Short mmCIF file of C-alpha atoms in Angstrom, two decimals:
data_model
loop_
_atom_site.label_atom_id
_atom_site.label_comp_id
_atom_site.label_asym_id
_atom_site.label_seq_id
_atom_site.Cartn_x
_atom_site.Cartn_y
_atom_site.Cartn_z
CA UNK A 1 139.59 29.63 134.98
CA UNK A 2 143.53 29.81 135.67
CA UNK A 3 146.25 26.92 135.35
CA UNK A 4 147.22 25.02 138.70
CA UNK A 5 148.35 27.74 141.36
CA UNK A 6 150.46 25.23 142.64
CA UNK A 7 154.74 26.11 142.02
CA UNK A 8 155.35 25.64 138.76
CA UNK A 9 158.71 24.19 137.24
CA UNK A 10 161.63 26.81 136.58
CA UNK A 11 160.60 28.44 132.81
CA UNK A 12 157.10 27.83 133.22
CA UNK A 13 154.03 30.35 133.57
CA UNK A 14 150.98 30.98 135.14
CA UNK A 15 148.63 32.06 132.26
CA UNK A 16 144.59 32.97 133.39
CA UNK A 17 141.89 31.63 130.90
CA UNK A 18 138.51 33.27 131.23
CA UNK A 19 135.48 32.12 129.82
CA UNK A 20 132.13 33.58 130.12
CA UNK A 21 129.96 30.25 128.83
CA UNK A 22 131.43 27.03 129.71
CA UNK A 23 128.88 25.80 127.44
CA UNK A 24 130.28 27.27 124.49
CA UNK A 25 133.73 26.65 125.83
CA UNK A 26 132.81 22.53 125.99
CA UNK A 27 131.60 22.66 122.10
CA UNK A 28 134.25 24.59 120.52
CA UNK A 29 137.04 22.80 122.17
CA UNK A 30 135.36 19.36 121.01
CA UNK A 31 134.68 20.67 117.69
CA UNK A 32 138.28 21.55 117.16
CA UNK A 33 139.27 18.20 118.78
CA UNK A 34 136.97 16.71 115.73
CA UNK A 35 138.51 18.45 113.36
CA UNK A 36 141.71 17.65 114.12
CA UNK A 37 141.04 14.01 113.95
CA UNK A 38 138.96 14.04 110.62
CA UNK A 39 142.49 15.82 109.36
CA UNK A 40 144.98 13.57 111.11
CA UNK A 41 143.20 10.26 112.45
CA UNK A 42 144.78 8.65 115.26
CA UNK A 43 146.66 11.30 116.03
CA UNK A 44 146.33 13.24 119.65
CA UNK A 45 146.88 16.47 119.65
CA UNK A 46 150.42 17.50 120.65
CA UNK A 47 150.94 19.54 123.73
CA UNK A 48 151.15 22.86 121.90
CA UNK A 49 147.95 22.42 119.32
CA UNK A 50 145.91 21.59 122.69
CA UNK A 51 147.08 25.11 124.41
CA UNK A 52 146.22 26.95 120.78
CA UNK A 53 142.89 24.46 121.15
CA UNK A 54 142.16 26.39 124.24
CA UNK A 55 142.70 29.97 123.59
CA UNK A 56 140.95 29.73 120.70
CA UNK A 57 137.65 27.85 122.60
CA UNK A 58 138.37 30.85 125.13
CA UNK A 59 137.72 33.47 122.11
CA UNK A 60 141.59 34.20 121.25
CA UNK A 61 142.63 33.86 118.07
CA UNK A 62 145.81 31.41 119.12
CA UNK A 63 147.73 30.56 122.54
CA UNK A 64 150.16 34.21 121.87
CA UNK A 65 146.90 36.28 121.58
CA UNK A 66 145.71 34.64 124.97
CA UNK A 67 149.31 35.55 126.57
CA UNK A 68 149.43 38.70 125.19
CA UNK A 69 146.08 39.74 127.14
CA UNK A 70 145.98 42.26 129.63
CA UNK A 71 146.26 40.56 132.82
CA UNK A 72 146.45 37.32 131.29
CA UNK A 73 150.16 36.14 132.72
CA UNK A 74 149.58 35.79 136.74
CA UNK A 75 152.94 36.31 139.01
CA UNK A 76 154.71 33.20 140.15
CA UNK A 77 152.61 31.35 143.12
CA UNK A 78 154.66 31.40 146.56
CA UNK A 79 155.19 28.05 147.48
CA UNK A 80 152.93 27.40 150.51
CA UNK A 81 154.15 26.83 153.47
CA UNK A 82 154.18 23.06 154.69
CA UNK A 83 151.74 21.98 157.58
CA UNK A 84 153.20 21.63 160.72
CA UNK A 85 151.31 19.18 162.69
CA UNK A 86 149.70 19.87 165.86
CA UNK A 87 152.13 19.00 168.95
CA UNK A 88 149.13 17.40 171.52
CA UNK A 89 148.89 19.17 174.52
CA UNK A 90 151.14 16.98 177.23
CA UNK A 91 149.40 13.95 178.67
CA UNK A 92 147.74 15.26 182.37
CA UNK A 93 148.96 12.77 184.69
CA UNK A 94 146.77 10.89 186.97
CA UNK A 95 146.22 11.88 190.46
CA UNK A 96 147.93 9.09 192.55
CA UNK A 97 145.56 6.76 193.86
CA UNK A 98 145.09 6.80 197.78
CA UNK A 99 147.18 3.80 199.62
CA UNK A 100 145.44 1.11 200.29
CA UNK A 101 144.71 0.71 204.35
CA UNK A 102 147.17 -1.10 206.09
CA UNK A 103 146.59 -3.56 209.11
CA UNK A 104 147.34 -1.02 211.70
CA UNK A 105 145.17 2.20 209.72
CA UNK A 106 142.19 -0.30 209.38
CA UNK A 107 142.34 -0.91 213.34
CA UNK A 108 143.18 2.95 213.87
CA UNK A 109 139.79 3.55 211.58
CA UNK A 110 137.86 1.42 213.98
CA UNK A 111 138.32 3.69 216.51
CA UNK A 112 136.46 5.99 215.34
CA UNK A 113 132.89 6.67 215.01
CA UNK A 114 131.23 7.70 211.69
CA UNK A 115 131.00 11.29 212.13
CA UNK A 116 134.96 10.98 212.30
CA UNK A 117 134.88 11.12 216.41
CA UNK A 118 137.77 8.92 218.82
CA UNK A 119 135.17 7.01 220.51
CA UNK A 120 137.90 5.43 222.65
CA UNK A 121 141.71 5.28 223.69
CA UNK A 122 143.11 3.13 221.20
CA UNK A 123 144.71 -0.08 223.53
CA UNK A 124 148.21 -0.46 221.43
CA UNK A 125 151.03 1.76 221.09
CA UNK A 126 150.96 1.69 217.64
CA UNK A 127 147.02 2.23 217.03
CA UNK A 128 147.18 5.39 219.32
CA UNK A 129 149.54 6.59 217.60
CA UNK A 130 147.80 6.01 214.18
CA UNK A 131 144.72 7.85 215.96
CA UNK A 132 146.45 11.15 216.79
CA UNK A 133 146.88 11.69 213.05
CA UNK A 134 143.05 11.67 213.13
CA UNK A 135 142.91 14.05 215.72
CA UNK A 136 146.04 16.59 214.22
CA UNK A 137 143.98 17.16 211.24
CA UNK A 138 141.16 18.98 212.77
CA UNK A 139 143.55 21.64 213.87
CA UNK A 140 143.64 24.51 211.47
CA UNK A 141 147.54 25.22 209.92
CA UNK A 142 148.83 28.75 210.87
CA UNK A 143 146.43 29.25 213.90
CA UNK A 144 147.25 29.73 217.52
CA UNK A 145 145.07 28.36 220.27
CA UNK A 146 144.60 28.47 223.84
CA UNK A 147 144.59 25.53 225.94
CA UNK A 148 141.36 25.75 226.62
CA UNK A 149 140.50 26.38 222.85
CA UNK A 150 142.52 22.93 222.36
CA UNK A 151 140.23 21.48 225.04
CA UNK A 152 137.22 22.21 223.32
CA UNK A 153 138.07 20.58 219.52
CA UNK A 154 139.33 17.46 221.38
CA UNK A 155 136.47 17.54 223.54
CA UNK A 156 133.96 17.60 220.09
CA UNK A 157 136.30 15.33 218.26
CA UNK A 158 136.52 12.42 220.99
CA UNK A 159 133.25 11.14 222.66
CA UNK A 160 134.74 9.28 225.44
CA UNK A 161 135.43 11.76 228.21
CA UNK A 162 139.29 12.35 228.12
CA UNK A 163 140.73 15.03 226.42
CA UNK A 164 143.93 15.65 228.23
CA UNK A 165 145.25 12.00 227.16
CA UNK A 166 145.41 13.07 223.38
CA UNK A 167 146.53 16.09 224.18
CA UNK A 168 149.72 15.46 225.72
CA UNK A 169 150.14 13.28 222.56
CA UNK A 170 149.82 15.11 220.29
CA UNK A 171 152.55 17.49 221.85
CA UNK A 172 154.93 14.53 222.34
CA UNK A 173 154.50 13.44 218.94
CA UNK A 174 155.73 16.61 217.93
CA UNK A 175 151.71 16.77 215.98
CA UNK A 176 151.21 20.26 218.25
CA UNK A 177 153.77 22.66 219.65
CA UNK A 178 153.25 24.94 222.78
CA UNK A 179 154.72 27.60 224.82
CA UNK A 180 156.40 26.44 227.91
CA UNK A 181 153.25 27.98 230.21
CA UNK A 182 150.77 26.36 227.98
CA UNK A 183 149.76 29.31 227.12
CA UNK A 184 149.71 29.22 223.38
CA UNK A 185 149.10 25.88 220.80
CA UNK A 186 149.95 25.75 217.47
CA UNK A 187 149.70 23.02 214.59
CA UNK A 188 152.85 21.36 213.43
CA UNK A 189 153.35 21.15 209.63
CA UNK A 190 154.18 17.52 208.68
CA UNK A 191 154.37 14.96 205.89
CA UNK A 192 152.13 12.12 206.73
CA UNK A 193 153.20 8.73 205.00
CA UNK A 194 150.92 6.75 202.44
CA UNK A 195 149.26 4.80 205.21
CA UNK A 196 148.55 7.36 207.43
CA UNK A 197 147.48 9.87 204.24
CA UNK A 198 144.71 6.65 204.11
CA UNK A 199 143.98 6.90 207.01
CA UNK A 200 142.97 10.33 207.06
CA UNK A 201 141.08 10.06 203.68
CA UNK A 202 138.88 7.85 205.22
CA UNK A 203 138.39 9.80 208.39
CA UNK A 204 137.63 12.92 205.61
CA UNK A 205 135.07 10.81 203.80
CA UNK A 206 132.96 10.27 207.28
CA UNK A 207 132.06 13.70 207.77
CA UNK A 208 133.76 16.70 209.45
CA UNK A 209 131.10 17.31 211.54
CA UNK A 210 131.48 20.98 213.42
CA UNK A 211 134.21 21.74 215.21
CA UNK A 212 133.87 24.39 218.03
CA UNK A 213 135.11 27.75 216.15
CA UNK A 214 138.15 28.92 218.20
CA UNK A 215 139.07 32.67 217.56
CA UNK A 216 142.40 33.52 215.39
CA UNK A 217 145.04 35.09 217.49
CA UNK A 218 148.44 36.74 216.27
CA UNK A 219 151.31 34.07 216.78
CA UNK A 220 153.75 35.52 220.15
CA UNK A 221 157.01 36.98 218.73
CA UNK A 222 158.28 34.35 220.41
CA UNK A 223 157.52 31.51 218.08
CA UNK A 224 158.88 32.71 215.34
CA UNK A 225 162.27 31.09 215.29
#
C-alpha cells in the first residue's frame, strides 16, 4: 500500500505503507479512531494524529518509525506524460461518380449492340463521332498493329460489314496514328471528356467480348519523335 503516485506538491513525499492483514489493519486503525474520540469527543483527528494513526495500524510505533524504514521513502514520481490524442487517418475521398449520359452519348450507346459491338454507321456527325470513342478503346495503349491486324478488331467489334469507314476515322480524329504506307497503327493517348468517359463506362459494363489477339511488335524508330 503506497500514497498516490501521482506528482506530489514541492516539500512533499512519497512514503510506502505495507501491511500484511488488511484485516488487522481495518481494526486497529478504528480502534485508535475510538479512542481518540472517547478522549476528545467531537473532535477529528488532525492531519498529523491520522498519519501517526496509520503507522501505528501498519505495526510502527509512530509516523518517524514508518519513515525511517528501510525502503519506506519512494523517489519522486515523474510526471506522466500527457495523452496526445489520436490524429484520424485523413478522410479517403470518394471516387467521382461517372457523368451522367448526355443526349448525344445515349444515342451513341444505341448504336451499339449488347456485347459492346457498332451494329451500324451512326447517321449524324456528331453520333459517329461519339461512336469512334467506342471503337478507340478496344485498341491496346503502347501496341503497334498492322493494317490488317486493325482490320480484324474492327471487323469483331462492328457487325455491319464495313470496317474501312471507322477506320479512316479513327485516323482523322487523331484516335489512331499510322505510318505514311499504312504500314504500322498505333493507339493515340487521349483525355476523353465526362460524357464521352460515360459513354465508354457503359460500353465496359456490356461485355468486352474477345477481341482477335493481334501479335506485339517493336514500335519503328521512326515513331518515336
Amino acid at each position: 500500500m503506497t500514497t498516490s503516485p501521482t506528482p506530489l506538491p514541492r516539500g512533499r513525499e512519497r512514503v510506502a505503507l505495507h501491511c500484511d492483514d488488511a484485516s488487522q489493519f481495518a481494526k486497529s486503525l478504528r480502534q485508535q479512531l475510538a479512542d481518540h474520540l472517547a478522549t476528545q469527543p467531537a473532535t477529528a483527528p488532525s492531519h498529523q494524529q491520522l498519519l501517526h494513526m496509520l503507522a501505528r495500524a501498519a505495526g510502527h510505533r509512530n509516523w518517524q518509525a514508518l519513515r525511517a524504514a528501510p525502503g519506506a521513502l519512494l523517489p519522486p514520481a515523474t510526471p506522466a506524460e500527457p495523452a496526445v490524442p489520436a490524429v484520424p487517418p485523413p478522410a479517403q475521398a470518394e471516387p467521382p461518380a461517372e457523368a451522367p449520359l448526355g443526349p448525344h452519348a445515349r444515342k451513341a450507346l444505341t448504336q451499339f449492340d449488347t456485347h459492346g459491338r457498332l451494329v451500324r454507321w451512326p447517321y449524324k456527325f456528331s453520333v459517329q463521332r461519339l461512336a469512334m470513342w467506342g471503337l478507340w478503346m478496344r485498341f491496346d495503349s503502347g501496341r503497334v498493329y498492322t493494317e490488317r491486324e486493325v482490320n480484324e478488331i474492327l471487323k469483331a467489334w462492328t457487325t455491319y460489314g464495313d470496317h474501312v469507314t471507322p477506320r479512316r476515322e479513327l485516323v482523322e480524329m487523331g484516335l489512331l496514328a499510322r505510318e505514311a504506307d499504312c504500314s504500322a497503327y498505333w493507339k493515340q493517348p487521349q483525355r476523353p471528356d465526362a460524357e464521352i468517359r460515360a459513354l465508354l463506362a457503359a460500353l465496359r459494363a456490356r461485355g468486352r467480348g474477345d477481341a482477335p489477339a493481334a501479335p506485339a511488335r517493336t514500335r519503328p524508330a521512326t515513331m518515336a519523335a
